[in-house]
Amino acid sequence: MQVEGLSINLATIREQCGFGQAVDLCLKHGITRIAPWREQVAKVGLAEAVRIVKSNGLKLTGLCRGGFFPAENEAGWQRNLDDNRRAIDEAAALGADCLVLVVGGLPGSSKDIGAARQMVSDGIAAVSPHAEAAGMPLAIEPLHPMYAADRACVNTLAHALDMCEQLGENVGVAIDVYHVWWDPDLANQIARAGQMKRIFAHHICDWLVPTKDMLTDRGMMGDGVIDLKGIRRMIEKAGFLGAQEVEIFSAENWWKRPADEVIATCVERYHSCCQA
Amino acid sequence: MQVEGLSINLATIREQCGFGQAVDLCLKHGITRIAPWREQVAKVGLAEAVRIVKSNGLKLTGLCRGGFFPAENEAGWQRNLDDNRRAIDEAAALGADCLVLVVGGLPGSSKDIGAARQMVSDGIAAVSPHAEAAGMPLAIEPLHPMYAADRACVNTLAHALDMCEQLGENVGVAIDVYHVWWDPDLANQIARAGQMKRIFAHHICDWLVPTKDMLTDRGMMGDGVIDLKGIRRMIEKAGFLGAQEVEIFSAENWWKRPADEVIATCVERYHSCCQA
């Protein structure tokens, strides 16, 4: 039986499965939407990954990830832009709905977050013609403020949408509940994103209390405090009816369990905790 | 030699010193402004703490802390309000500039952050007459979004100021750089706070990269990525010229060093990294 509306970000079972195994497992559970990471694709090779995707009728809700624009010097800057252009090409080859951008933090020993943010905007602008030519939408993923220094200096949906307004219609947002659930302006900004037609992806997991690690202690849907149904209602009301993509980094729990159990739990919790 | 403009939040040396020792150490380093926690005051007794403060000509830049308003039921709610009234009385007895409010997170198993935020607003409104009668300003401290679930559901300066507007002139904000440095709207909101005359305190430390613990891995000023001078300039421009209060929770570093070294380092870094 197909599970409509559910996608699995393959980072969720990255410690247990390679690309091929992960796909087989998703298919076994009726899931035909996935979102791989570039490292996972690289391991089997892009051509083989494309073959697996096409031959199984899979659809990618996104490719993770481009971004990391800010650089300390001109050489680094050009390397970052080149890498983003390659990511765009890979996403296009795989037929992904979008390339997810984790935009990057402060370069080197910089304390100037305003300058880093400008580099992000300039970087996206620089690769946008390439993305448009490839027909590949770019999805800025605002990351939780706790990642502002080292992963992404775009930390609110409002800020991401301000950038989208300047960058044109091919640049939108990936809304990951983990990063934005706390935002007092969330409902307004989701509605605004809908009016702008810029919601390109919806990622889910849960915020655990306590959270024991800033990076690898995300929770399974239902095990934390996020109002997943409520946020999904906002997103659907804003016009995005695409799949919800489960992305769980969990070093001490889900990455240690059999992948089959993880995916079965994702399906079960999707049905019980996530639908609007 | 007196160090004008510097205050020490006594949590910074809480593992090494009791109240009396901490005060002696601050005085030795020329610091006459402190901010104790209620537990530290309770250990020596309020009357003795008041005696130490008055006899040494100390000034409190704040008492930590009131808050934690959201409750699961009516009995818990009343307990929380009573505790806040006691905190107000203690702050008044000590002659503190303000009572700092860490407002609390989601009560029980709630996933309704909007409801929690309403309880915070209602709670502050409920204790405000007591605070006004005591002449004790209440300072909402917006906490970093990573604490939204379990410590404080007010996570941006904008949100705190929206609450202040509803709650009257006796309710303002404590701006802690650790919690707000990432905010793309920071400059605007500090200016707004100044126009509202609601900046009651300015706390400093630094954001380390990487941050190894969400609660107890704060950095000494200068060891992280926060533009401390830049934020101080914004705050002074907004009209607040009060002391900068050092508040560092550091289980693996500063709490393990001799308190004398910690305070000496605070003074040195205050001079080299913090002044506008």
Coordinates of C-alpha atoms in Angstrom, one line a residue:
Chain A
M1 CA 0.0 0.0 0.0
Q2 CA 1.4 3.4 -0.9
V3 CA 1.9 6.0 1.8
E4 CA 0.9 9.2 0.0
G5 CA 2.3 12.4 1.3
L6 CA 5.3 10.9 3.1
S7 CA 8.9 11.2 2.0
I8 CA 12.0 9.9 3.8
N9 CA 15.1 12.0 4.0
L10 CA 17.8 9.3 3.7
A11 CA 19.9 10.9 6.5
T12 CA 17.3 9.3 8.8
I13 CA 18.8 5.9 8.1
R14 CA 22.2 7.0 7.0
E15 CA 24.1 4.9 9.6
Q16 CA 22.3 1.7 8.6
C17 CA 21.8 1.9 4.8
G18 CA 23.5 2.8 1.6
F19 CA 21.4 4.4 -1.2
G20 CA 20.2 1.2 -2.8
Q21 CA 19.2 -0.4 0.5
A22 CA 17.5 2.7 1.7
V23 CA 15.4 2.9 -1.5
D24 CA 14.4 -0.8 -1.3
L25 CA 13.3 -0.3 2.3
C26 CA 11.2 2.8 1.4
L27 CA 9.6 0.9 -1.4
K28 CA 8.8 -2.1 0.9
H29 CA 6.9 0.3 3.1
G30 CA 5.0 1.9 0.2
I31 CA 7.1 5.1 0.2
T32 CA 8.0 6.4 -3.3
R33 CA 9.3 9.8 -2.2
I34 CA 12.8 10.3 -0.9
A35 CA 15.4 13.0 -0.3
P36 CA 19.0 11.8 -0.4
W37 CA 22.1 13.6 0.6
R38 CA 24.8 14.3 -2.0
E39 CA 27.3 12.1 -0.1
Q40 CA 24.9 9.2 -0.4
V41 CA 24.5 9.7 -4.1
A42 CA 28.2 10.1 -4.6
K43 CA 28.8 6.7 -2.9
V44 CA 26.9 4.8 -5.6
G45 CA 27.7 7.3 -8.3
L46 CA 25.3 9.8 -9.8
A47 CA 24.5 7.6 -12.9
E48 CA 23.6 4.6 -10.8
A49 CA 21.5 6.8 -8.4
V50 CA 19.6 8.2 -11.3
R51 CA 19.0 4.7 -12.7
I52 CA 17.7 3.5 -9.3
V53 CA 15.4 6.6 -9.0
K54 CA 14.0 6.4 -12.5
S55 CA 13.6 2.6 -12.7
N56 CA 11.6 2.6 -9.5
G57 CA 9.4 5.5 -10.3
L58 CA 10.7 7.5 -7.3
K59 CA 10.3 11.2 -6.8
L60 CA 12.8 13.3 -4.9
T61 CA 11.3 15.9 -2.6
G62 CA 14.7 17.5 -2.5
L63 CA 18.4 16.9 -2.7
C64 CA 20.5 17.8 0.4
R65 CA 22.3 20.0 0.1
G66 CA 23.8 23.1 -1.5
G67 CA 24.7 26.3 0.4
F68 CA 27.7 27.1 2.6
F69 CA 28.3 30.3 0.7
P70 CA 30.3 32.5 3.1
A71 CA 34.1 32.2 2.5
E72 CA 37.2 33.8 3.9
N73 CA 38.7 34.7 0.6
E74 CA 38.1 34.9 -3.2
A75 CA 39.4 31.3 -3.9
G76 CA 37.1 29.9 -1.2
W77 CA 34.2 31.9 -2.5
Q78 CA 34.6 30.6 -6.1
R79 CA 35.0 27.0 -4.8
N80 CA 31.7 27.4 -2.9
L81 CA 29.9 28.7 -6.0
D82 CA 31.3 25.9 -8.2
D83 CA 30.2 23.3 -5.7
N84 CA 26.7 24.8 -5.7
R85 CA 26.6 24.6 -9.5
R86 CA 27.6 20.9 -9.3
A87 CA 24.9 20.4 -6.7
I88 CA 22.3 22.0 -9.0
D89 CA 23.4 19.7 -11.8
E90 CA 23.1 16.6 -9.6
A91 CA 19.6 17.7 -8.4
A92 CA 18.5 18.2 -12.0
A93 CA 19.8 14.8 -13.1
L94 CA 17.9 13.2 -10.3
G95 CA 14.8 15.2 -11.1
A96 CA 14.5 16.6 -7.5
D97 CA 11.8 19.0 -6.6
C98 CA 14.4 21.4 -5.3
L99 CA 18.0 21.8 -4.1
V100 CA 17.9 22.4 -0.4
L101 CA 20.3 25.2 0.7
V102 CA 22.0 25.1 4.1
V103 CA 23.4 28.6 3.6
G104 CA 26.5 28.5 5.8
G105 CA 27.6 30.5 8.9
L106 CA 30.4 32.8 9.8
P107 CA 33.5 32.3 7.7
G108 CA 36.9 31.9 9.4
S109 CA 37.1 33.9 12.6
S110 CA 34.6 36.5 11.5
K111 CA 32.1 38.0 14.0
D112 CA 30.2 39.9 11.4
I113 CA 27.0 38.0 10.8
G114 CA 25.6 40.8 8.7
A115 CA 28.5 40.4 6.2
A116 CA 27.9 36.6 6.2
R117 CA 24.3 37.1 5.4
Q118 CA 25.2 39.4 2.5
M119 CA 27.5 36.7 1.2
V120 CA 24.6 34.2 1.3
S121 CA 22.4 36.5 -0.7
D122 CA 25.2 37.3 -3.1
G123 CA 26.0 33.6 -3.5
I124 CA 22.5 32.5 -4.2
A125 CA 22.2 35.4 -6.8
A126 CA 25.5 34.2 -8.4
V127 CA 24.3 30.6 -8.9
S128 CA 20.7 31.5 -9.7
P129 CA 21.1 31.7 -13.5
H130 CA 22.6 28.2 -13.5
A131 CA 19.7 26.9 -11.4
E132 CA 17.1 28.6 -13.7
A133 CA 18.8 27.2 -16.8
A134 CA 18.6 23.7 -15.2
G135 CA 15.0 24.2 -14.1
M136 CA 16.0 23.6 -10.5
P137 CA 14.3 25.5 -7.7
L138 CA 16.5 26.5 -4.8
A139 CA 15.1 26.1 -1.3
I140 CA 16.6 28.2 1.5
E141 CA 16.2 26.2 4.7
P142 CA 16.2 28.6 7.7
L143 CA 18.1 26.8 10.4
H144 CA 17.5 27.0 14.1
P145 CA 19.3 30.0 15.6
M146 CA 21.6 27.6 17.5
Y147 CA 23.3 26.9 14.2
A148 CA 23.7 30.6 13.2
A149 CA 27.5 30.6 13.8
D150 CA 28.6 27.4 12.1
R151 CA 25.9 26.1 9.8
A152 CA 23.4 28.7 8.6
C153 CA 23.1 32.4 9.3
V154 CA 19.5 32.5 8.0
N155 CA 17.5 31.6 11.0
T156 CA 14.0 32.7 10.6
L157 CA 11.4 32.2 7.9
A158 CA 10.9 35.9 7.8
H159 CA 14.6 36.5 7.0
A160 CA 14.6 33.7 4.3
L161 CA 11.5 35.2 2.7
D162 CA 13.1 38.7 2.6
M163 CA 15.9 37.1 0.7
C164 CA 13.6 35.3 -1.6
E165 CA 11.8 38.5 -2.5
Q166 CA 15.1 39.9 -3.8
L167 CA 16.2 36.7 -5.5
G168 CA 13.4 35.9 -7.8
E169 CA 10.7 33.2 -8.2
N170 CA 13.1 30.3 -8.5
V171 CA 14.3 30.8 -4.9
G172 CA 11.9 29.6 -2.1
V173 CA 12.0 28.0 1.3
A174 CA 12.2 24.5 2.9
I175 CA 10.3 24.7 6.1
D176 CA 11.7 22.3 8.7
V177 CA 9.6 22.2 11.8
Y178 CA 12.6 21.5 13.9
H179 CA 14.1 24.8 13.0
V180 CA 11.1 27.1 13.1
W181 CA 8.5 25.6 15.6
W182 CA 9.5 28.1 18.3
D183 CA 9.0 31.3 16.2
P184 CA 6.2 33.5 17.5
D185 CA 5.7 34.8 14.0
L186 CA 5.5 31.4 12.4
A187 CA 1.8 31.5 11.3
N188 CA 2.2 34.9 9.6
Q189 CA 5.3 33.9 7.8
I190 CA 4.0 30.6 6.6
A191 CA 1.0 32.5 5.2
R192 CA 3.3 35.0 3.6
A193 CA 5.4 32.2 2.0
G194 CA 2.2 30.8 0.6
Q195 CA 1.2 34.1 -0.9
M196 CA 4.6 34.3 -2.5
K197 CA 4.3 30.7 -3.7
R198 CA 7.7 29.9 -2.3
I199 CA 7.1 26.9 -0.1
F200 CA 9.2 24.2 -1.8
A201 CA 9.5 21.6 0.9
H202 CA 8.2 20.6 4.4
H203 CA 10.5 18.7 6.7
I204 CA 9.4 17.0 9.9
C205 CA 10.8 15.4 13.0
D206 CA 10.3 16.5 16.7
W207 CA 12.0 18.6 19.4
L208 CA 12.9 16.4 22.4
V209 CA 12.9 17.7 26.0
P210 CA 15.6 17.5 27.1
T211 CA 17.6 17.8 23.9
K212 CA 21.0 16.2 24.7
D213 CA 23.0 17.1 21.6
M214 CA 22.6 20.2 19.4
L215 CA 23.0 18.3 16.2
T216 CA 22.1 14.6 16.5
D217 CA 19.3 14.4 19.0
R218 CA 16.2 15.0 16.9
G219 CA 13.1 13.2 17.9
M220 CA 10.7 10.9 16.0
M221 CA 7.4 12.7 15.3
G222 CA 5.2 12.5 18.4
D223 CA 8.0 12.1 20.9
G224 CA 8.6 15.8 21.4
V225 CA 6.8 19.1 21.8
I226 CA 6.1 20.3 18.2
D227 CA 2.5 20.8 17.2
L228 CA 3.1 18.9 13.9
K229 CA -0.6 18.8 12.9
G230 CA -1.0 22.5 13.6
I231 CA 2.0 23.5 11.5
R232 CA 0.9 21.2 8.7
R233 CA -2.5 22.9 8.7
M234 CA -0.8 26.3 8.3
I235 CA 1.3 25.0 5.4
E236 CA -1.6 23.4 3.6
K237 CA -3.7 26.5 4.1
A238 CA -0.8 28.4 2.5
G239 CA -1.2 26.2 -0.5
F240 CA 1.6 23.6 -0.2
L241 CA 0.2 20.1 -0.5
G242 CA 3.5 18.3 -1.2
A243 CA 4.9 15.5 0.9
Q244 CA 6.1 15.8 4.5
E245 CA 9.8 14.7 4.5
V246 CA 11.1 13.0 7.6
E247 CA 14.6 14.1 8.5
I248 CA 15.9 12.7 11.8
F249 CA 19.5 12.9 13.0
S250 CA 19.6 10.7 16.1
A251 CA 23.0 9.3 17.0
E252 CA 21.9 7.6 20.3
N253 CA 18.5 6.3 19.3
W254 CA 17.1 6.0 15.7
W255 CA 20.5 5.6 14.0
K256 CA 21.1 2.6 16.3
R257 CA 17.9 0.8 15.5
P258 CA 17.2 -1.5 12.5
A259 CA 16.4 0.6 9.5
D260 CA 13.2 -1.4 8.9
E261 CA 11.9 -0.5 12.4
V262 CA 12.8 3.2 11.8
I263 CA 10.9 3.4 8.6
A264 CA 7.9 1.5 10.0
T265 CA 7.8 4.0 12.9
C266 CA 8.0 6.9 10.5
V267 CA 4.9 5.5 8.6
E268 CA 3.0 4.9 11.8
R269 CA 3.8 8.3 13.3
Y270 CA 3.0 10.0 10.0
H271 CA -0.5 8.6 10.2
S272 CA -1.0 9.3 13.9
C273 CA 0.8 12.6 14.5
C274 CA 1.4 14.6 11.3
Q275 CA -1.6 14.9 9.0
A276 CA -3.6 18.1 9.0
Chain B
M1 CA 40.8 50.9 41.2
Q2 CA 37.1 50.7 40.5
V3 CA 36.0 49.0 37.3
E4 CA 33.1 51.2 36.2
G5 CA 30.4 49.7 34.0
L6 CA 31.1 46.0 34.9
S7 CA 28.8 43.8 37.0
I8 CA 29.4 40.2 37.9
N9 CA 26.4 37.8 37.8
L10 CA 27.4 35.5 40.7
A11 CA 26.4 32.4 38.7
T12 CA 29.7 32.9 36.9
I13 CA 31.6 31.7 40.0
R14 CA 28.7 29.8 41.7
E15 CA 30.7 26.5 41.8
Q16 CA 33.6 28.1 43.6
C17 CA 32.1 30.7 45.9
G18 CA 29.3 31.4 48.4
F19 CA 27.7 34.9 48.4
G20 CA 30.1 36.4 50.9
Q21 CA 33.3 35.1 49.2
A22 CA 32.0 36.2 45.8
V23 CA 31.4 39.7 47.0
D24 CA 34.8 39.9 48.6
L25 CA 36.4 38.8 45.4
C26 CA 34.5 41.3 43.3
L27 CA 35.5 44.1 45.7
K28 CA 39.1 43.0 45.5
H29 CA 38.9 43.5 41.7
G30 CA 37.3 46.9 42.0
I31 CA 33.8 45.7 41.1
T32 CA 30.9 47.1 43.1
R33 CA 28.0 45.8 40.9
I34 CA 26.8 42.3 41.2
A35 CA 23.8 40.2 40.3
P36 CA 23.1 37.2 42.6
W37 CA 20.8 34.3 42.1
R38 CA 18.0 33.7 44.7
E39 CA 19.6 30.4 45.8
Q40 CA 22.8 32.2 46.6
V41 CA 21.0 34.8 48.6
A42 CA 18.9 32.1 50.4
K43 CA 22.0 30.2 51.5
V44 CA 23.3 33.1 53.6
G45 CA 19.8 34.3 54.4
L46 CA 18.2 37.4 53.0
A47 CA 18.9 39.7 56.0
E48 CA 22.6 38.8 55.9
A49 CA 22.8 39.3 52.1
V50 CA 21.1 42.7 52.5
R51 CA 23.7 43.6 55.2
I52 CA 26.6 42.5 53.0
V53 CA 25.2 44.5 50.1
K54 CA 24.5 47.7 52.1
S55 CA 27.7 47.7 54.2
N56 CA 29.9 47.4 51.2
G57 CA 28.1 49.9 49.1
L58 CA 27.2 47.4 46.4
K59 CA 24.6 47.9 43.7
L60 CA 22.7 45.0 42.2
T61 CA 22.2 45.2 38.4
G62 CA 19.5 42.5 38.9
L63 CA 18.3 39.6 41.0
C64 CA 18.0 36.3 39.1
R65 CA 15.3 35.2 38.9
G66 CA 11.5 35.3 38.8
G67 CA 9.4 33.8 36.0
F68 CA 8.5 30.2 35.2
F69 CA 4.8 31.2 35.0
P70 CA 3.2 28.5 32.8
A71 CA 1.5 25.8 35.0
E72 CA -0.4 22.6 34.4
N73 CA -3.2 23.5 36.8
E74 CA -4.6 26.2 39.1
A75 CA -2.6 25.2 42.2
G76 CA 0.6 25.3 40.2
W77 CA -0.3 28.6 38.8
Q78 CA -0.9 30.2 42.2
R79 CA 2.3 28.7 43.5
N80 CA 4.2 30.3 40.6
L81 CA 2.6 33.7 41.2
D82 CA 3.3 33.5 45.0
D83 CA 6.9 32.6 44.2
N84 CA 7.2 35.6 41.9
R85 CA 5.8 37.9 44.6
R86 CA 8.5 36.6 47.0
A87 CA 11.2 37.2 44.4
I88 CA 9.9 40.8 44.0
D89 CA 10.2 41.3 47.8
E90 CA 13.7 39.9 47.9
A91 CA 14.8 42.1 45.0
A92 CA 13.3 45.1 46.7
A93 CA 15.0 44.3 50.0
L94 CA 18.3 44.0 48.1
G95 CA 17.7 47.2 46.2
A96 CA 18.2 45.5 42.9
D97 CA 17.8 47.5 39.6
C98 CA 15.3 44.9 38.4
L99 CA 14.0 41.3 38.9
V100 CA 15.1 39.3 35.9
L101 CA 12.3 37.1 34.5
V102 CA 13.1 33.7 32.9
V103 CA 9.5 33.3 31.9
G104 CA 9.1 29.5 31.6
G105 CA 8.4 27.0 28.8
L106 CA 5.7 24.5 28.0
P107 CA 3.8 23.2 31.1
G108 CA 3.5 19.5 31.5
S109 CA 3.1 17.6 28.2
S110 CA 1.7 20.7 26.4
K111 CA 2.6 21.3 22.8
D112 CA 0.7 24.6 22.7
I113 CA 3.4 27.3 22.8
G114 CA 0.8 30.0 22.1
A115 CA -1.1 29.1 25.3
A116 CA 2.2 29.1 27.3
R117 CA 3.0 32.5 26.0
Q118 CA -0.4 33.8 27.1
M119 CA 0.2 32.4 30.6
V120 CA 3.4 34.3 30.7
S121 CA 1.7 37.5 29.8
D122 CA -1.1 36.8 32.2
G123 CA 1.4 35.9 35.0
I124 CA 3.4 39.1 34.6
A125 CA 0.2 41.1 34.6
A126 CA -0.9 39.3 37.8
V127 CA 2.2 40.2 39.8
S128 CA 2.7 43.6 38.3
P129 CA 0.7 45.5 41.0
H130 CA 2.9 43.9 43.6
A131 CA 6.1 44.8 41.7
E132 CA 4.8 48.4 41.2
A133 CA 4.0 48.7 44.9
A134 CA 7.5 47.5 45.7
G135 CA 9.1 49.9 43.2
M136 CA 10.7 46.9 41.5
P137 CA 11.0 46.9 37.7
L138 CA 10.5 43.5 36.0
A139 CA 12.9 42.6 33.2
I140 CA 11.7 39.9 30.7
E141 CA 14.8 38.1 29.5
P142 CA 14.2 36.7 26.0
L143 CA 16.0 33.4 26.0
H144 CA 17.6 31.7 23.0
P145 CA 15.1 29.7 20.9
M146 CA 16.8 26.5 22.0
Y147 CA 15.3 27.0 25.4
A148 CA 11.7 27.6 24.1
A149 CA 10.3 24.3 25.3
D150 CA 11.8 24.0 28.8
R151 CA 13.0 27.4 30.1
A152 CA 11.4 30.4 28.3
C153 CA 8.9 30.6 25.5
V154 CA 9.8 34.3 24.9
N155 CA 12.6 34.0 22.5
T156 CA 13.1 37.3 20.7
L157 CA 13.5 40.9 21.7
A158 CA 10.5 41.8 19.4
H159 CA 8.2 39.4 21.2
A160 CA 9.4 40.6 24.7
L161 CA 8.8 44.2 23.7
D162 CA 5.3 43.3 22.3
M163 CA 4.5 42.0 25.8
C164 CA 6.1 45.0 27.5
E165 CA 3.8 47.3 25.5
Q166 CA 0.8 45.6 26.9
L167 CA 2.1 45.3 30.5
G168 CA 3.0 48.9 31.3
E169 CA 6.1 50.9 32.0
N170 CA 7.4 48.8 34.9
V171 CA 8.0 45.8 32.6
G172 CA 11.1 46.0 30.4
V173 CA 13.8 43.7 29.0
A174 CA 17.1 42.2 30.0
I175 CA 19.2 42.0 26.9
D176 CA 21.6 39.0 27.1
V177 CA 23.8 38.9 24.0
Y178 CA 24.0 35.1 24.3
H179 CA 20.3 34.8 23.6
V180 CA 19.9 37.5 20.9
W181 CA 23.1 37.9 19.0
W182 CA 21.9 35.8 16.0
D183 CA 18.7 37.9 15.5
P184 CA 18.6 39.6 12.1
D185 CA 16.2 42.2 13.6
L186 CA 18.4 42.9 16.6
A187 CA 19.5 46.5 15.7
N188 CA 15.9 47.6 15.1
Q189 CA 14.6 46.0 18.2
I190 CA 17.3 47.4 20.5
A191 CA 16.4 50.9 19.0
R192 CA 12.8 50.2 19.7
A193 CA 13.5 49.1 23.3
G194 CA 15.4 52.4 23.8
Q195 CA 12.5 54.4 22.4
M196 CA 10.2 52.6 24.8
K197 CA 12.7 53.2 27.7
R198 CA 12.6 49.5 28.5
I199 CA 16.2 48.4 28.6
F200 CA 16.7 47.4 32.2
A201 CA 19.8 45.2 31.9
H202 CA 22.6 44.2 29.6
H203 CA 24.2 40.7 30.1
I204 CA 27.3 39.6 28.4
C205 CA 29.3 36.4 27.7
D206 CA 30.2 34.8 24.3
W207 CA 28.9 32.1 21.9
L208 CA 31.5 29.4 21.4
V209 CA 32.0 27.4 18.2
P210 CA 31.5 24.6 18.7
T211 CA 29.1 24.8 21.6
K212 CA 29.3 21.5 23.4
D213 CA 26.4 21.8 25.8
M214 CA 23.2 23.7 25.4
L215 CA 23.2 25.1 29.0
T216 CA 26.7 25.1 30.5
D217 CA 29.1 25.9 27.7
R218 CA 29.0 29.7 27.5
G219 CA 32.2 31.4 26.6
M220 CA 34.2 34.2 28.2
M221 CA 33.9 37.5 26.3
G222 CA 36.3 37.4 23.3
D223 CA 36.4 33.6 23.0
G224 CA 33.4 33.3 20.7
V225 CA 31.7 34.9 17.7
I226 CA 29.5 37.6 19.3
D227 CA 30.2 41.2 18.2
L228 CA 30.1 42.5 21.8
K229 CA 31.3 46.0 21.0
G230 CA 28.8 46.4 18.2
I231 CA 25.9 45.3 20.3
R232 CA 27.0 47.6 23.2
R233 CA 27.1 50.5 20.7
M234 CA 23.5 49.7 19.8
I235 CA 22.5 49.6 23.4
E236 CA 24.2 52.8 24.4
K237 CA 22.8 54.5 21.3
A238 CA 19.4 53.4 22.5
G239 CA 20.0 55.2 25.8
F240 CA 21.1 52.5 28.2
L241 CA 24.4 53.3 29.9
G242 CA 24.1 50.9 32.8
A243 CA 26.7 48.2 33.6
Q244 CA 27.4 45.2 31.5
E245 CA 26.7 42.1 33.6
V246 CA 28.9 39.0 33.0
E247 CA 26.9 35.8 33.2
I248 CA 28.8 32.7 32.2
F249 CA 27.6 29.1 32.8
S250 CA 30.7 27.0 32.0
A251 CA 30.8 23.5 33.6
E252 CA 33.9 22.3 31.9
N253 CA 36.0 25.5 31.9
W254 CA 35.3 28.6 34.0
W255 CA 33.5 26.8 36.8
K256 CA 36.6 24.7 37.2
R257 CA 39.1 27.5 37.5
P258 CA 40.0 29.5 40.6
A259 CA 37.4 32.2 41.1
D260 CA 40.1 34.9 41.3
E261 CA 41.3 34.0 37.9
V262 CA 37.8 34.1 36.5
I263 CA 37.1 37.5 37.8
A264 CA 40.5 38.9 36.7
T265 CA 39.7 37.5 33.2
C266 CA 36.3 39.1 33.2
V267 CA 37.9 42.5 34.0
E268 CA 40.5 42.1 31.4
R269 CA 38.1 41.0 28.7
Y270 CA 35.6 43.8 29.7
H271 CA 38.3 46.3 28.9
S272 CA 39.6 44.6 25.7
C273 CA 36.4 43.3 24.1
C274 CA 33.2 44.9 25.5
Q275 CA 33.3 48.7 25.6
A276 CA 31.5 50.6 22.8

